[in-house]
mmCIF file of C-alpha atoms (C1' of nucleotides) in Angstrom:
data_model
loop_
_atom_site.group_PDB
_atom_site.id
_atom_site.type_symbol
_atom_site.label_atom_id
_atom_site.label_comp_id
_atom_site.label_asym_id
_atom_site.label_seq_id
_atom_site.Cartn_x
_atom_site.Cartn_y
_atom_site.Cartn_z
ATOM 1 C CA MET A 1 78.835 89.329 67.958
ATOM 2 C CA ASN A 2 76.609 90.259 70.895
ATOM 3 C CA LYS A 3 76.306 93.532 72.725
ATOM 4 C CA GLN A 4 78.683 92.598 75.549
ATOM 5 C CA ASP A 5 81.361 91.958 73.022
ATOM 6 C CA ASP A 6 80.880 95.315 71.397
ATOM 7 C CA VAL A 7 81.266 97.044 74.736
ATOM 8 C CA LEU A 8 84.385 95.079 75.457
ATOM 9 C CA ARG A 9 85.788 95.676 72.012
ATOM 10 C CA ALA A 10 85.214 99.371 72.444
ATOM 11 C CA ALA A 11 87.061 99.294 75.745
ATOM 12 C CA PHE A 12 90.059 97.646 74.118
ATOM 13 C CA HIS A 13 89.882 99.909 71.129
ATOM 14 C CA GLY A 14 89.785 102.932 73.371
ATOM 15 C CA ALA A 15 93.055 101.783 74.842
ATOM 16 C CA GLY A 16 94.563 101.262 71.410
ATOM 17 C CA ARG A 17 94.238 97.521 71.766
ATOM 18 C CA ARG A 18 92.429 94.717 70.036
ATOM 19 C CA LEU A 19 89.908 92.299 71.417
ATOM 20 C CA THR A 20 91.062 88.744 70.878
ATOM 21 C CA ALA A 21 89.575 85.435 71.898
ATOM 22 C CA GLN A 22 92.380 84.961 74.401
ATOM 23 C CA ARG A 23 91.908 88.318 76.036
ATOM 24 C CA ARG A 24 88.160 87.906 76.271
ATOM 25 C CA LEU A 25 88.556 84.521 77.876
ATOM 26 C CA ILE A 26 91.219 85.603 80.336
ATOM 27 C CA LEU A 27 89.149 88.548 81.518
ATOM 28 C CA GLU A 28 86.087 86.342 81.744
ATOM 29 C CA VAL A 29 87.821 83.760 83.894
ATOM 30 C CA LEU A 30 89.282 86.472 86.069
ATOM 31 C CA GLU A 31 85.893 88.075 86.598
ATOM 32 C CA GLU A 32 84.119 84.883 87.473
ATOM 33 C CA SER A 33 86.854 83.825 89.855
ATOM 34 C CA GLU A 34 86.786 85.050 93.385
ATOM 35 C CA GLY A 35 90.003 86.869 92.821
ATOM 36 C CA HIS A 36 93.594 86.537 93.925
ATOM 37 C CA LEU A 37 94.740 84.071 91.316
ATOM 38 C CA ASP A 38 98.369 84.031 90.420
ATOM 39 C CA ALA A 39 99.385 83.860 86.792
ATOM 40 C CA GLU A 40 99.820 80.129 86.766
ATOM 41 C CA ALA A 41 96.511 79.356 88.460
ATOM 42 C CA LEU A 42 94.819 81.653 86.001
ATOM 43 C CA HIS A 43 96.645 79.959 83.152
ATOM 44 C CA ASP A 44 95.413 76.584 84.350
ATOM 45 C CA ARG A 45 91.798 77.708 84.474
ATOM 46 C CA VAL A 46 92.044 79.348 81.112
ATOM 47 C CA LYS A 47 93.642 76.288 79.544
ATOM 48 C CA ALA A 48 90.658 74.254 80.631
ATOM 49 C CA ARG A 49 88.664 76.141 78.021
ATOM 50 C CA ALA A 50 91.375 76.889 75.485
ATOM 51 C CA PRO A 51 94.224 74.417 75.829
ATOM 52 C CA ASN A 52 96.833 76.211 73.787
ATOM 53 C CA ILE A 53 96.793 79.613 75.358
ATOM 54 C CA SER A 54 100.313 80.231 76.517
ATOM 55 C CA LEU A 55 101.470 81.498 79.860
ATOM 56 C CA ALA A 56 103.173 84.345 78.026
ATOM 57 C CA THR A 57 99.825 85.480 76.678
ATOM 58 C CA VAL A 58 98.383 85.358 80.155
ATOM 59 C CA TYR A 59 101.127 87.623 81.422
ATOM 60 C CA ARG A 60 100.830 89.952 78.466
ATOM 61 C CA THR A 61 97.076 90.128 78.821
ATOM 62 C CA LEU A 62 97.317 90.800 82.520
ATOM 63 C CA ALA A 63 99.622 93.724 81.785
ATOM 64 C CA VAL A 64 97.173 95.065 79.245
ATOM 65 C CA LEU A 65 94.213 94.677 81.571
ATOM 66 C CA GLU A 66 96.107 96.271 84.418
ATOM 67 C CA ASP A 67 96.944 99.130 82.121
ATOM 68 C CA MET A 68 93.288 99.469 81.201
ATOM 69 C CA GLY A 69 92.394 99.540 84.867
ATOM 70 C CA ARG A 70 90.333 96.358 84.742
ATOM 71 C CA VAL A 71 92.697 94.228 86.764
ATOM 72 C CA GLU A 72 94.774 94.822 89.856
ATOM 73 C CA LYS A 73 97.980 93.164 90.869
ATOM 74 C CA HIS A 74 98.498 92.437 94.553
ATOM 75 C CA SER A 75 101.438 91.280 96.626
ATOM 76 C CA LEU A 76 99.836 89.045 99.188
ATOM 77 C CA GLY A 77 102.708 87.902 101.328
ATOM 78 C CA GLU A 78 103.793 85.426 98.721
ATOM 79 C CA ASP A 79 106.674 86.475 96.575
ATOM 80 C CA HIS A 80 104.815 86.412 93.292
ATOM 81 C CA GLY A 81 101.948 88.422 91.921
ATOM 82 C CA HIS A 82 98.252 87.779 92.409
ATOM 83 C CA TYR A 83 95.668 89.261 90.105
ATOM 84 C CA GLU A 84 92.087 90.242 90.544
ATOM 85 C CA ALA A 85 89.398 91.821 88.374
ATOM 86 C CA VAL A 86 88.570 95.319 89.520
ATOM 87 C CA ARG A 87 85.194 95.781 91.147
ATOM 88 C CA ASP A 88 83.371 98.869 92.205
ATOM 89 C CA ARG A 89 84.154 99.206 95.852
ATOM 90 C CA PRO A 90 87.748 99.349 96.935
ATOM 91 C CA HIS A 91 88.618 96.513 99.221
ATOM 92 C CA TYR A 92 91.604 95.161 100.995
ATOM 93 C CA HIS A 93 93.053 91.837 102.005
ATOM 94 C CA PHE A 94 93.890 89.725 104.952
ATOM 95 C CA ALA A 95 96.020 86.672 104.153
ATOM 96 C CA CYS A 96 96.215 83.780 106.597
ATOM 97 C CA LEU A 97 99.783 82.636 107.140
ATOM 98 C CA GLY A 98 98.499 79.247 108.210
ATOM 99 C CA CYS A 99 96.239 78.141 105.384
ATOM 100 C CA GLY A 100 96.694 80.838 102.761
ATOM 101 C CA LYS A 101 93.052 81.825 102.828
ATOM 102 C CA VAL A 102 92.380 85.414 101.812
ATOM 103 C CA ILE A 103 89.662 87.473 103.444
ATOM 104 C CA GLU A 104 88.534 90.644 101.732
ATOM 105 C CA PHE A 105 87.229 93.579 103.629
ATOM 106 C CA ASP A 106 86.342 97.189 103.138
ATOM 107 C CA ALA A 107 87.993 99.939 105.162
ATOM 108 C CA PRO A 108 86.782 103.504 104.723
ATOM 109 C CA GLU A 109 89.554 104.564 107.075
ATOM 110 C CA VAL A 110 91.976 104.232 104.205
ATOM 111 C CA ALA A 111 90.303 107.029 102.315
ATOM 112 C CA ARG A 112 90.746 109.207 105.363
ATOM 113 C CA VAL A 113 94.446 108.459 105.468
ATOM 114 C CA VAL A 114 94.738 109.269 101.794
ATOM 115 C CA ARG A 115 92.972 112.572 102.250
ATOM 116 C CA ARG A 116 95.221 113.534 105.124
ATOM 117 C CA LEU A 117 98.334 112.644 103.210
ATOM 118 C CA ASN A 118 97.217 114.713 100.287
ATOM 119 C CA LYS A 119 96.603 117.680 102.519
ATOM 120 C CA GLU A 120 99.780 117.368 104.546
ATOM 121 C CA LYS A 121 102.305 116.310 101.937
ATOM 122 C CA GLY A 122 100.706 117.395 98.702
ATOM 123 C CA VAL A 123 100.865 113.935 97.179
ATOM 124 C CA GLN A 124 98.329 112.519 94.792
ATOM 125 C CA VAL A 125 97.471 108.939 95.640
ATOM 126 C CA THR A 126 96.408 106.793 92.726
ATOM 127 C CA ASP A 127 96.480 103.435 94.391
ATOM 128 C CA ALA A 128 96.111 102.086 97.906
ATOM 129 C CA HIS A 129 96.806 98.628 99.231
ATOM 130 C CA LEU A 130 96.156 97.546 102.766
ATOM 131 C CA ASN A 131 97.523 94.064 103.284
ATOM 132 C CA LEU A 132 97.099 92.394 106.609
ATOM 133 C CA SER A 133 98.416 89.011 107.509
ATOM 134 C CA GLY A 134 98.172 86.741 110.486
ATOM 135 C CA TYR A 135 95.987 83.795 111.373
ATOM 136 C CA CYS A 136 92.370 83.185 110.566
ATOM 137 C CA ALA A 137 89.931 81.981 113.203
ATOM 138 C CA ARG A 138 90.237 78.375 112.106
ATOM 139 C CA CYS A 139 94.030 78.354 112.133
ATOM 140 C CA ARG A 140 94.117 80.025 115.518
ATOM 141 C CA LYS A 141 91.962 77.249 116.863
ATOM 142 C CA LYS A 142 94.210 74.629 115.323
ATOM 143 C CA GLN A 143 97.226 76.262 116.892
ATOM 144 C CA ASP A 144 95.612 76.196 120.304
ATOM 145 C CA GLU A 145 94.694 72.551 119.926
ATOM 146 C CA GLY A 146 98.221 71.770 118.811
ATOM 147 C CA MET A 147 99.590 73.368 121.943
ATOM 148 C CA ARG A 148 97.254 71.445 124.189
ATOM 149 C CA GLY A 149 97.744 68.132 122.413
ATOM 150 C CA MET B 1 133.320 92.295 123.148
ATOM 151 C CA ASN B 2 131.326 95.261 124.410
ATOM 152 C CA LYS B 3 127.940 95.314 126.012
ATOM 153 C CA GLN B 4 125.998 95.979 122.808
ATOM 154 C CA ASP B 5 127.517 92.880 121.341
ATOM 155 C CA ASP B 6 126.441 90.778 124.271
ATOM 156 C CA VAL B 7 122.891 91.996 123.913
ATOM 157 C CA LEU B 8 122.929 91.252 120.247
ATOM 158 C CA ARG B 9 124.526 87.860 120.729
ATOM 159 C CA ALA B 10 121.856 87.032 123.257
ATOM 160 C CA ALA B 11 119.190 88.008 120.759
ATOM 161 C CA PHE B 12 120.649 85.682 118.173
ATOM 162 C CA HIS B 13 121.203 82.927 120.689
ATOM 163 C CA GLY B 14 117.630 83.215 121.828
ATOM 164 C CA ALA B 15 116.609 82.512 118.271
ATOM 165 C CA GLY B 16 118.934 79.520 118.026
ATOM 166 C CA ARG B 17 121.329 81.478 115.886
ATOM 167 C CA ARG B 18 124.906 82.670 116.090
ATOM 168 C CA LEU B 19 126.225 86.179 115.958
ATOM 169 C CA THR B 20 128.737 86.546 113.164
ATOM 170 C CA ALA B 21 130.662 89.538 111.920
ATOM 171 C CA GLN B 22 128.599 89.542 108.733
ATOM 172 C CA ARG B 23 125.283 89.509 110.548
ATOM 173 C CA ARG B 24 126.333 92.233 112.926
ATOM 174 C CA LEU B 25 127.440 94.403 110.034
ATOM 175 C CA ILE B 26 124.342 93.825 107.938
ATOM 176 C CA LEU B 27 122.042 94.721 110.801
ATOM 177 C CA GLU B 28 124.157 97.765 111.582
ATOM 178 C CA VAL B 29 124.013 99.052 108.035
ATOM 179 C CA LEU B 30 120.307 98.405 107.890
ATOM 180 C CA GLU B 31 119.700 100.292 111.113
ATOM 181 C CA GLU B 32 121.690 103.310 110.142
ATOM 182 C CA SER B 33 120.094 103.467 106.716
ATOM 183 C CA GLU B 34 116.856 105.291 106.266
ATOM 184 C CA GLY B 35 115.145 102.113 105.274
ATOM 185 C CA HIS B 36 113.755 100.605 102.084
ATOM 186 C CA LEU B 37 116.946 99.201 100.693
ATOM 187 C CA ASP B 38 116.709 96.276 98.378
ATOM 188 C CA ALA B 39 119.061 93.360 98.787
ATOM 189 C CA GLU B 40 121.528 94.585 96.225
ATOM 190 C CA ALA B 41 121.728 98.136 97.551
ATOM 191 C CA LEU B 42 122.255 96.704 101.004
ATOM 192 C CA HIS B 43 124.917 94.402 99.663
ATOM 193 C CA ASP B 44 126.706 97.351 98.096
ATOM 194 C CA ARG B 45 126.748 99.306 101.316
ATOM 195 C CA VAL B 46 127.877 96.327 103.300
ATOM 196 C CA LYS B 47 130.641 95.535 100.843
ATOM 197 C CA ALA B 48 132.046 99.007 101.374
ATOM 198 C CA ARG B 49 133.029 97.853 104.842
ATOM 199 C CA ALA B 50 133.594 94.163 104.228
ATOM 200 C CA PRO B 51 134.340 93.511 100.572
ATOM 201 C CA ASN B 52 133.885 89.791 100.475
ATOM 202 C CA ILE B 53 130.483 89.446 102.019
ATOM 203 C CA SER B 54 128.378 87.643 99.447
ATOM 204 C CA LEU B 55 124.929 88.511 98.241
ATOM 205 C CA ALA B 56 123.820 85.072 99.376
ATOM 206 C CA THR B 57 124.803 85.928 102.925
ATOM 207 C CA VAL B 58 122.856 89.149 102.700
ATOM 208 C CA TYR B 59 119.759 87.238 101.674
ATOM 209 C CA ARG B 60 120.287 84.574 104.301
ATOM 210 C CA THR B 61 120.839 87.180 106.979
ATOM 211 C CA LEU B 62 117.776 89.133 105.941
ATOM 212 C CA ALA B 63 115.719 85.985 106.305
ATOM 213 C CA VAL B 64 117.150 85.399 109.762
ATOM 214 C CA LEU B 65 116.554 88.985 110.846
ATOM 215 C CA GLU B 66 113.045 88.923 109.485
ATOM 216 C CA ASP B 67 112.453 85.751 111.392
ATOM 217 C CA MET B 68 113.769 87.416 114.543
ATOM 218 C CA GLY B 69 111.421 90.311 113.961
ATOM 219 C CA ARG B 70 114.198 92.862 113.566
ATOM 220 C CA VAL B 71 113.669 93.479 109.889
ATOM 221 C CA GLU B 72 110.622 93.873 107.689
ATOM 222 C CA LYS B 73 110.249 93.114 104.056
ATOM 223 C CA HIS B 74 108.097 95.422 101.955
ATOM 224 C CA SER B 75 106.699 95.284 98.455
ATOM 225 C CA LEU B 76 106.824 98.881 97.331
ATOM 226 C CA GLY B 77 105.385 98.779 93.853
ATOM 227 C CA GLU B 78 108.633 97.465 92.446
ATOM 228 C CA ASP B 79 108.726 93.774 91.812
ATOM 229 C CA HIS B 80 111.496 92.942 94.214
ATOM 230 C CA GLY B 81 111.773 93.114 97.972
ATOM 231 C CA HIS B 82 112.802 96.114 100.061
ATOM 232 C CA TYR B 83 114.025 95.711 103.588
ATOM 233 C CA GLU B 84 113.952 97.932 106.603
ATOM 234 C CA ALA B 85 115.027 97.656 110.231
ATOM 235 C CA VAL B 86 112.066 97.499 112.558
ATOM 236 C CA ARG B 87 111.480 100.598 114.666
ATOM 237 C CA ASP B 88 109.105 101.233 117.473
ATOM 238 C CA ARG B 89 106.196 102.964 115.830
ATOM 239 C CA PRO B 90 104.464 101.255 113.003
ATOM 240 C CA HIS B 91 104.576 103.287 109.866
ATOM 241 C CA TYR B 92 103.501 102.961 106.317
ATOM 242 C CA HIS B 93 104.655 103.964 102.886
ATOM 243 C CA PHE B 94 103.798 106.127 99.964
ATOM 244 C CA ALA B 95 105.871 105.438 96.849
ATOM 245 C CA CYS B 96 106.043 108.001 94.063
ATOM 246 C CA LEU B 97 105.540 106.432 90.671
ATOM 247 C CA GLY B 98 107.390 109.320 89.069
ATOM 248 C CA CYS B 99 110.674 109.533 90.968
ATOM 249 C CA GLY B 100 110.583 106.490 93.216
ATOM 250 C CA LYS B 101 110.769 108.547 96.375
ATOM 251 C CA VAL B 102 109.263 106.907 99.437
ATOM 252 C CA ILE B 103 107.422 108.911 102.070
ATOM 253 C CA GLU B 104 106.771 107.305 105.423
ATOM 254 C CA PHE B 105 103.801 108.176 107.511
ATOM 255 C CA ASP B 106 101.943 106.998 110.534
ATOM 256 C CA ALA B 107 98.275 106.054 110.381
ATOM 257 C CA PRO B 108 96.506 105.144 113.593
ATOM 258 C CA GLU B 109 93.466 104.338 111.490
ATOM 259 C CA VAL B 110 95.090 101.049 110.589
ATOM 260 C CA ALA B 111 94.974 99.866 114.157
ATOM 261 C CA ARG B 112 91.289 100.584 114.144
ATOM 262 C CA VAL B 113 90.787 98.473 111.051
ATOM 263 C CA VAL B 114 92.747 95.658 112.625
ATOM 264 C CA ARG B 115 90.653 95.788 115.763
ATOM 265 C CA ARG B 116 87.448 95.709 113.793
ATOM 266 C CA LEU B 117 88.610 92.774 111.726
ATOM 267 C CA ASN B 118 89.569 90.848 114.802
ATOM 268 C CA LYS B 119 86.175 91.450 116.320
ATOM 269 C CA GLU B 120 84.165 90.709 113.205
ATOM 270 C CA LYS B 121 86.078 87.830 111.680
ATOM 271 C CA GLY B 122 88.032 86.461 114.598
ATOM 272 C CA VAL B 123 91.371 86.786 112.855
ATOM 273 C CA GLN B 124 94.616 87.563 114.588
ATOM 274 C CA VAL B 125 96.614 90.127 112.641
ATOM 275 C CA THR B 126 100.355 89.900 113.038
ATOM 276 C CA ASP B 127 101.420 92.243 110.327
ATOM 277 C CA ALA B 128 99.928 95.225 108.528
ATOM 278 C CA HIS B 129 101.127 96.982 105.427
ATOM 279 C CA LEU B 130 99.530 100.057 103.975
ATOM 280 C CA ASN B 131 101.160 100.890 100.673
ATOM 281 C CA LEU B 132 100.036 103.935 98.796
ATOM 282 C CA SER B 133 101.363 105.004 95.459
ATOM 283 C CA GLY B 134 100.852 107.949 93.183
ATOM 284 C CA TYR B 135 102.747 111.146 92.564
ATOM 285 C CA CYS B 136 104.631 113.307 95.001
ATOM 286 C CA ALA B 137 104.202 117.073 95.053
ATOM 287 C CA ARG B 138 107.299 117.658 92.956
ATOM 288 C CA CYS B 139 106.336 115.140 90.281
ATOM 289 C CA ARG B 140 102.814 116.540 90.118
ATOM 290 C CA LYS B 141 104.266 119.934 89.427
ATOM 291 C CA LYS B 142 106.552 118.535 86.753
ATOM 292 C CA GLN B 143 103.584 116.835 85.091
ATOM 293 C CA ASP B 144 101.647 120.087 85.017
ATOM 294 C CA GLU B 145 104.562 121.931 83.486
ATOM 295 C CA GLY B 146 104.978 119.196 80.922
ATOM 296 C CA MET B 147 101.334 119.595 79.904
ATOM 297 C CA ARG B 148 101.670 123.317 79.522
ATOM 298 C CA GLY B 149 105.010 123.145 77.648
ATOM 299 C "C1'" DT C 1 96.466 94.964 54.239
ATOM 300 C "C1'" DT C 2 99.085 95.928 58.151
ATOM 301 C "C1'" DA C 3 99.604 96.712 62.690
ATOM 302 C "C1'" DC C 4 98.755 94.059 66.445
ATOM 303 C "C1'" DC C 5 98.684 89.592 68.796
ATOM 304 C "C1'" DT C 6 100.022 84.787 69.709
ATOM 305 C "C1'" DG C 7 102.840 80.542 70.893
ATOM 306 C "C1'" DC C 8 107.117 78.852 71.639
ATOM 307 C "C1'" DA C 9 111.387 78.742 73.607
ATOM 308 C "C1'" DA C 10 115.047 81.167 75.329
ATOM 309 C "C1'" DA C 11 116.631 84.936 78.243
ATOM 310 C "C1'" DG C 12 116.225 87.814 82.411
ATOM 311 C "C1'" DG C 13 116.413 89.268 87.154
ATOM 312 C "C1'" DG C 14 115.784 88.506 91.867
ATOM 313 C "C1'" DT C 15 116.336 84.874 95.222
ATOM 314 C "C1'" DT C 16 117.713 80.303 96.933
ATOM 315 C "C1'" DT C 17 120.646 76.294 97.417
ATOM 316 C "C1'" DG C 18 124.564 72.551 97.259
ATOM 317 C "C1'" DC C 19 129.008 72.126 98.525
ATOM 318 C "C1'" DA C 20 133.541 72.546 100.628
ATOM 319 C "C1'" DC C 21 135.557 75.459 103.905
ATOM 320 C "C1'" DT C 22 135.511 78.505 108.049
ATOM 321 C "C1'" DT C 23 133.826 80.100 112.335
ATOM 322 C "C1'" DT C 24 131.131 80.281 116.581
ATOM 323 C "C1'" DG C 25 130.010 78.771 121.093
ATOM 324 C "C1'" DC D 1 134.758 69.683 118.453
ATOM 325 C "C1'" DA D 2 130.094 69.803 116.606
ATOM 326 C "C1'" DA D 3 126.853 72.722 114.770
ATOM 327 C "C1'" DA D 4 126.038 76.713 112.299
ATOM 328 C "C1'" DG D 5 127.448 80.118 108.927
ATOM 329 C "C1'" DT D 6 129.978 81.680 104.702
ATOM 330 C "C1'" DG D 7 131.399 82.305 99.699
ATOM 331 C "C1'" DC D 8 130.956 80.775 95.312
ATOM 332 C "C1'" DA D 9 128.544 79.321 91.497
ATOM 333 C "C1'" DA D 10 124.868 76.882 89.823
ATOM 334 C "C1'" DA D 11 120.005 76.252 90.150
ATOM 335 C "C1'" DC D 12 115.340 78.137 90.642
ATOM 336 C "C1'" DC D 13 111.154 80.451 89.852
ATOM 337 C "C1'" DC D 14 108.386 83.912 88.125
ATOM 338 C "C1'" DT D 15 108.197 87.005 84.473
ATOM 339 C "C1'" DT D 16 109.611 89.092 80.063
ATOM 340 C "C1'" DT D 17 111.130 89.036 75.289
ATOM 341 C "C1'" DG D 18 112.595 87.793 70.242
ATOM 342 C "C1'" DC D 19 110.844 85.800 66.564
ATOM 343 C "C1'" DA D 20 108.039 83.662 62.952
ATOM 344 C "C1'" DG D 21 103.512 82.768 61.988
ATOM 345 C "C1'" DG D 22 98.517 84.185 62.734
ATOM 346 C "C1'" DT D 23 94.554 87.523 63.182
ATOM 347 C "C1'" DA D 24 91.609 91.706 64.087
ATOM 348 C "C1'" DA D 25 89.911 95.733 62.084
#
DNA sequence: TTACCTGCAAAGGGTTTGCACTTTG
DNA sequence: CAAAGTGCAAACCCTTTGCAGGTAA
């Protein structure tokens, strides 16, 4: 009914898709979350506001949104997918192996690598993921204490 | 029986593990492959030399080798794991969305990012993956031709 | 109105696990 | 000989799909 909705509807329509209550809600939750939810976590949050949305719809919507370029799927160490609403600046991830915390960071160096690769190998890069893992400051401290104790 | 075997056995022993014919073979195949095999492809190759090795053993061995730091698991766009024997120089991957081809490349820039992150956030990075995807030179050409045709 | 979307439940594909047997050290 | 590893098949988990009923445009 409002302007936001019209914009969103147009975006879906442009992709040959329809705007439904479920899709609007899923995108909304994804955008107001700080990212990196897996499908089930997202499903839980969504169900809080619309109890009978199915997990299947979550997966289907994520595929649609990914296709529309509004959501990105990441493989953050874990063996299942994590999803995140696309923002303006590209950013990358560090995942703590101790507590699971994810730190986002920017890294202009990646663009340089991409440029070089394009020049040297003639490839066209459409997507770049830099995933670091290790231990965050807090977990490192804990480890040290554990060793002492 | 030979020296290589002793070295390898020592490596396994050091990790509280035993050297078995299956493990030796799996590592061997992995090391002489050009990397990026998934578990099933690896299983196929291994079976060529030892027909009754099970897929379960392949998975269990991969876990052991990963744990020992001799093998790395990658998520290369596809939704299942790809494994590769660890070599000296770190290297990263570009996966072509058109033909599936994987191009490896080095990128010293990553080390720089890691250093910066350590300094700024205090994290200790133990593992870094830079995964690019897009279209290789050949597939780009094919696309262009397809548009013209 | 009709093509698209949903919920449900069942199927799928990659990976892990329980168990009885075999092998390593 | 005890502990660890293997093969087999069943279990598991995340994700996808078929279908009948609902909904956007």
